[in-house]
PDB file of C-alpha atoms in Angstrom:
ATOM      1  CA  MET A 265     -13.713  12.032  -3.823  1.00 86.00           C
ATOM      2  CA  LYS A 266     -11.912   8.537  -4.088  1.00 86.00           C
ATOM      3  CA  ILE A 267     -13.209   4.849  -3.505  1.00 84.00           C
ATOM      4  CA  TYR A 268     -11.013   2.410  -1.373  1.00 84.00           C
ATOM      5  CA  TYR A 269     -11.511  -1.298  -2.291  1.00 81.00           C
ATOM      6  CA  ILE A 270      -9.930  -2.936   1.168  1.00 82.00           C
ATOM      7  CA  ALA A 271     -10.103  -6.742   0.908  1.00 79.00           C
ATOM      8  CA  LEU A 272     -10.321  -7.755   4.621  1.00 79.00           C
ATOM      9  CA  GLY A 273      -9.199 -10.946   4.252  1.00 70.00           C
ATOM     10  CA  SER A 274     -10.554 -14.518   5.177  1.00 66.00           C
ATOM     11  CA  PHE A 275      -8.406 -15.703   2.020  1.00 67.00           C
ATOM     12  CA  CYS A 276      -6.895 -14.206  -1.481  1.00 65.00           C
ATOM     13  CA  TYR A 277     -10.526 -14.012  -2.987  1.00 62.00           C
ATOM     14  CA  PRO A 278     -11.535 -10.550  -2.089  1.00 66.00           C
ATOM     15  CA  LYS A 279      -8.426  -8.854  -3.916  1.00 68.00           C
ATOM     16  CA  MET A 280      -8.595 -11.373  -6.773  1.00 69.00           C
ATOM     17  CA  ILE A 281     -12.132 -10.001  -7.052  1.00 72.00           C
ATOM     18  CA  ILE A 282     -11.787  -6.623  -6.464  1.00 73.00           C
ATOM     19  CA  ARG A 283      -8.785  -6.856  -9.273  1.00 73.00           C
ATOM     20  CA  GLU A 284     -10.850  -9.268 -11.454  1.00 77.00           C
ATOM     21  CA  THR A 285     -13.714  -6.809 -11.662  1.00 77.00           C
ATOM     22  CA  ASN A 286     -11.604  -4.013 -12.380  1.00 76.00           C
ATOM     23  CA  ARG A 287     -12.233  -1.818  -9.368  1.00 71.00           C
ATOM     24  CA  GLU A 288      -9.770   0.611  -8.532  1.00 65.00           C
ATOM     25  CA  TYR A 289      -6.651  -0.813  -6.271  1.00 63.00           C
ATOM     26  CA  SER A 290      -3.869   0.830  -4.303  1.00 64.00           C
ATOM     27  CA  GLU A 291      -0.756  -0.328  -3.687  1.00 77.00           C
ATOM     28  CA  SER A 292      -0.670  -3.456  -1.151  1.00 84.00           C
ATOM     29  CA  LEU A 293      -2.583  -3.187   2.051  1.00 86.00           C
ATOM     30  CA  PRO A 294      -2.227  -5.738   5.272  1.00 87.00           C
ATOM     31  CA  PHE A 295      -5.033  -8.131   4.470  1.00 84.00           C
ATOM     32  CA  ASP A 296      -4.696  -8.904   0.703  1.00 81.00           C
ATOM     33  CA  PHE A 297      -3.549 -12.628   0.362  1.00 73.00           C
ATOM     34  CA  ASN A 298      -3.653 -13.764   3.785  1.00 76.00           C
ATOM     35  CA  SER A 299      -5.754 -15.967   5.640  1.00 77.00           C
ATOM     36  CA  SER A 300      -8.071 -15.257   8.668  1.00 77.00           C
ATOM     37  CA  PRO A 301     -10.449 -17.396   9.829  1.00 73.00           C
ATOM     38  CA  HIS A 302     -12.695 -14.820  11.331  1.00 76.00           C
ATOM     39  CA  LEU A 303     -13.576 -11.516  11.188  1.00 81.00           C
ATOM     40  CA  THR A 304     -12.792 -11.429  15.268  1.00 87.00           C
ATOM     41  CA  GLY A 305      -8.955 -11.404  14.015  1.00 86.00           C
ATOM     42  CA  ILE A 306      -8.924  -8.110  11.852  1.00 87.00           C
ATOM     43  CA  THR A 307     -11.593  -6.461  13.752  1.00 89.00           C
ATOM     44  CA  ASN A 308      -9.080  -6.730  16.210  1.00 92.00           C
ATOM     45  CA  ILE A 309      -6.100  -5.286  14.426  1.00 92.00           C
ATOM     46  CA  LEU A 310      -8.430  -2.688  13.237  1.00 92.00           C
ATOM     47  CA  LYS A 311      -9.205  -1.880  16.492  1.00 95.00           C
ATOM     48  CA  ILE A 312      -5.233  -1.492  17.669  1.00 96.00           C
ATOM     49  CA  LEU A 313      -4.998   0.368  14.518  1.00 96.00           C
ATOM     50  CA  TYR A 314      -7.184   3.246  15.198  1.00 94.00           C
ATOM     51  CA  LYS A 315      -6.197   3.836  18.756  1.00 96.00           C
ATOM     52  CA  THR A 316      -2.613   3.602  18.072  1.00 96.00           C
ATOM     53  CA  GLY A 317      -1.832   4.718  14.434  1.00 95.00           C
ATOM     54  CA  THR A 318      -0.277   2.142  13.838  1.00 95.00           C
ATOM     55  CA  TYR A 319       0.111  -2.109  13.828  1.00 96.00           C
ATOM     56  CA  ASP A 320       3.085  -4.538  14.400  1.00 96.00           C
ATOM     57  CA  ILE A 321       2.356  -8.340  13.123  1.00 95.00           C
ATOM     58  CA  ASN A 322       3.252 -10.803  15.839  1.00 94.00           C
ATOM     59  CA  LEU A 323       4.382 -13.812  14.729  1.00 96.00           C
ATOM     60  CA  LYS A 324       3.901 -16.826  16.512  1.00 96.00           C
ATOM     61  CA  GLU A 325       5.265 -19.894  14.315  1.00 96.00           C
ATOM     62  CA  ILE A 326       5.097 -21.599  11.327  1.00 96.00           C
ATOM     63  CA  ILE A 327       1.548 -23.892  10.993  1.00 94.00           C
ATOM     64  CA  ALA A 328       2.518 -25.770   7.927  1.00 92.00           C
ATOM     65  CA  VAL A 329       3.554 -25.740   4.247  1.00 92.00           C
ATOM     66  CA  HIS A 330       1.529 -23.790   1.169  1.00 82.00           C
ATOM     67  CA  ASN A 331       1.410 -24.119  -1.952  1.00 82.00           C
ATOM     68  CA  SER A 332       4.576 -26.792  -2.181  1.00 86.00           C
ATOM     69  CA  GLU A 333       6.886 -23.394  -1.352  1.00 91.00           C
ATOM     70  CA  GLU A 334       5.429 -20.988   0.944  1.00 92.00           C
ATOM     71  CA  LEU A 335       5.029 -21.349   4.403  1.00 95.00           C
ATOM     72  CA  ALA A 336       2.064 -20.707   6.231  1.00 92.00           C
ATOM     73  CA  VAL A 337       3.121 -18.686   9.396  1.00 95.00           C
ATOM     74  CA  SER A 338       0.364 -17.685  12.066  1.00 93.00           C
ATOM     75  CA  GLU A 339       0.818 -14.211  13.683  1.00 93.00           C
ATOM     76  CA  GLU A 340      -1.935 -13.139  16.655  1.00 90.00           C
ATOM     77  CA  ASN A 341      -5.023 -12.337  14.573  1.00 88.00           C
ATOM     78  CA  MET A 342      -4.004 -14.341  10.822  1.00 88.00           C
ATOM     79  CA  TYR A 343      -2.560 -16.645   8.992  1.00 89.00           C
ATOM     80  CA  LEU A 344      -0.047 -15.164   6.476  1.00 90.00           C
ATOM     81  CA  VAL A 345       0.505 -17.640   3.399  1.00 85.00           C
ATOM     82  CA  HIS A 346       2.850 -16.063   0.500  1.00 88.00           C
ATOM     83  CA  PHE A 347       5.903 -14.097   2.678  1.00 93.00           C
ATOM     84  CA  PHE A 348       7.854 -16.785   3.804  1.00 96.00           C
ATOM     85  CA  LYS A 349       9.662 -19.374   1.575  1.00 96.00           C
ATOM     86  CA  LEU A 350      10.840 -22.587   2.705  1.00 96.00           C
ATOM     87  CA  LYS A 351      14.137 -21.280   1.326  1.00 97.00           C
ATOM     88  CA  ASP A 352      13.750 -18.622   3.963  1.00 97.00           C
ATOM     89  CA  LEU A 353      14.363 -21.928   7.068  1.00 97.00           C
ATOM     90  CA  LYS A 354      17.537 -21.771   8.883  1.00 96.00           C
ATOM     91  CA  LYS A 355      17.101 -25.144   9.080  1.00 95.00           C
ATOM     92  CA  ASP A 356      14.795 -27.845   8.169  1.00 92.00           C
ATOM     93  CA  ILE A 357      11.439 -28.378   9.419  1.00 92.00           C
ATOM     94  CA  ASP A 358      11.151 -31.744  11.778  1.00 87.00           C
ATOM     95  CA  LYS A 359       7.014 -30.956  12.238  1.00 92.00           C
ATOM     96  CA  PHE A 360       4.630 -28.405  12.472  1.00 93.00           C
ATOM     97  CA  PRO A 361       3.986 -26.502  14.317  1.00 95.00           C
ATOM     98  CA  CYS A 362       7.453 -24.970  14.742  1.00 95.00           C
ATOM     99  CA  ASN A 363       9.100 -22.243  15.981  1.00 95.00           C
ATOM    100  CA  ILE A 364       9.259 -18.739  13.891  1.00 96.00           C
ATOM    101  CA  ASP A 365      13.196 -18.542  15.130  1.00 96.00           C
ATOM    102  CA  ILE A 366      14.093 -20.807  12.003  1.00 97.00           C
ATOM    103  CA  ILE A 367      13.432 -18.194   9.295  1.00 98.00           C
ATOM    104  CA  LYS A 368      16.309 -15.828   8.907  1.00 98.00           C
ATOM    105  CA  GLU A 369      16.287 -12.771  10.679  1.00 98.00           C
ATOM    106  CA  ASP A 370      16.317 -10.936   7.894  1.00 98.00           C
ATOM    107  CA  VAL A 371      13.539 -12.083   5.912  1.00 98.00           C
ATOM    108  CA  ILE A 372      11.361 -11.656   9.254  1.00 98.00           C
ATOM    109  CA  SER A 373      12.459  -7.933   9.358  1.00 98.00           C
ATOM    110  CA  ASP A 374      11.739  -7.796   5.940  1.00 98.00           C
ATOM    111  CA  VAL A 375       8.318  -8.877   6.347  1.00 97.00           C
ATOM    112  CA  LYS A 376       7.435  -7.084   8.999  1.00 97.00           C
ATOM    113  CA  ALA A 377       9.167  -3.970   7.599  1.00 97.00           C
ATOM    114  CA  LYS A 378       6.735  -4.197   4.178  1.00 96.00           C
ATOM    115  CA  PHE A 379       3.418  -4.575   7.252  1.00 95.00           C
ATOM    116  CA  LYS A 380       4.095  -1.825   8.711  1.00 96.00           C
ATOM    117  CA  LYS A 381       4.257   0.396   5.659  1.00 95.00           C
ATOM    118  CA  ARG A 382       0.785  -1.700   4.585  1.00 92.00           C
ATOM    119  CA  PHE A 383      -0.669  -0.960   7.711  1.00 95.00           C
ATOM    120  CA  GLU A 384       0.446   3.125   7.402  1.00 96.00           C
ATOM    121  CA  ARG A 385      -0.800   2.799   4.227  1.00 93.00           C
ATOM    122  CA  LEU A 386      -3.971   1.474   5.117  1.00 92.00           C
ATOM    123  CA  TYR A 387      -5.027   4.218   8.408  1.00 96.00           C
ATOM    124  CA  ASN A 388      -4.260   7.625   5.971  1.00 94.00           C
ATOM    125  CA  ILE A 389      -6.718   5.758   3.610  1.00 91.00           C
ATOM    126  CA  LEU A 390      -9.153   5.253   6.395  1.00 92.00           C
ATOM    127  CA  ASN A 391      -8.695   8.552   8.401  1.00 94.00           C
ATOM    128  CA  ASP A 392      -9.250  10.481   5.194  1.00 94.00           C
ATOM    129  CA  LYS A 393     -12.879  12.176   5.059  1.00 94.00           C
ATOM    130  CA  ASN A 394     -12.619  12.683   1.599  1.00 94.00           C
ATOM    131  CA  ASN A 395     -12.154   8.841   1.114  1.00 91.00           C
ATOM    132  CA  ILE A 396     -15.115   6.320   0.550  1.00 88.00           C
ATOM    133  CA  ILE A 397     -14.137   2.669   1.828  1.00 84.00           C
ATOM    134  CA  CYS A 398     -15.864  -0.419   0.214  1.00 82.00           C
ATOM    135  CA  PHE A 399     -14.642  -3.544   2.615  1.00 80.00           C
ATOM    136  CA  LEU A 400     -14.850  -6.633   0.822  1.00 76.00           C
ATOM    137  CA  ARG A 401     -14.883 -10.146   2.539  1.00 76.00           C
ATOM    138  CA  ILE A 402     -16.112 -13.357   2.422  1.00 73.00           C
ATOM    139  CA  GLU A 403     -17.553 -15.845   4.863  1.00 67.00           C
ATOM    140  CA  ASN A 404     -19.496 -18.864   4.770  1.00 59.00           C
ATOM    141  CA  TYR A 405     -17.027 -20.981   2.565  1.00 57.00           C
ATOM    142  CA  ASP A 406     -14.480 -23.830   2.547  1.00 59.00           C
ATOM    143  CA  ASN A 407     -11.099 -22.475   3.067  1.00 51.00           C
ATOM    144  CA  TYR A 408      -9.486 -26.215   2.449  1.00 52.00           C
ATOM    145  CA  SER A 409      -5.960 -24.217   3.160  1.00 50.00           C
ATOM    146  CA  VAL A 410      -6.263 -23.280   6.582  1.00 49.00           C
ATOM    147  CA  SER A 411      -9.385 -26.062   7.608  1.00 49.00           C
ATOM    148  CA  ASN A 412      -6.652 -28.846   6.714  1.00 51.00           C
ATOM    149  CA  LEU A 413      -3.853 -27.133   8.279  1.00 48.00           C
ATOM    150  CA  GLY A 414      -4.277 -29.095  11.790  1.00 43.00           C
ATOM    151  CA  GLN A 415      -3.816 -32.286   9.715  1.00 40.00           C
ATOM    152  CA  ILE A 416      -1.338 -31.783   7.834  1.00 40.00           C
ATOM    153  CA  LYS A 417       0.950 -34.932   8.515  1.00 37.00           C
ATOM    154  CA  ASN A 418       4.853 -34.872   8.542  1.00 37.00           C
TER     155      ASN A 418
END
């Protein structure tokens, strides 16, 4: 039997805690280092993954600049905060939120492919009866990165 520690989003700290406490972690999984303000979005994704065996991220819009060079991009059920950079834009952003179409197509394709692999990996881990699964999520916290996204000034 193998124990898998799986971060369920909320923000970056669940995965960081897994690493800092020397827990074994496998290759990257889909909720690592993403922001999800509520567990409902994660459970929606897990239900789709369970029923279909896959999940395709559905990018909605660019909602902010994060850490001065990264873009925070909304997906149907979570926010991706470390996968798109300012350099990935076809043109400058005038205001937030803005259309996802201003991100270069090859970058979007690469990120979608990366997440496709991560969801396949998660699906296989969850469906192996020899695995012990330990989910980690942190609730009841002030995630200033997400709570202030709507307050970013242009």
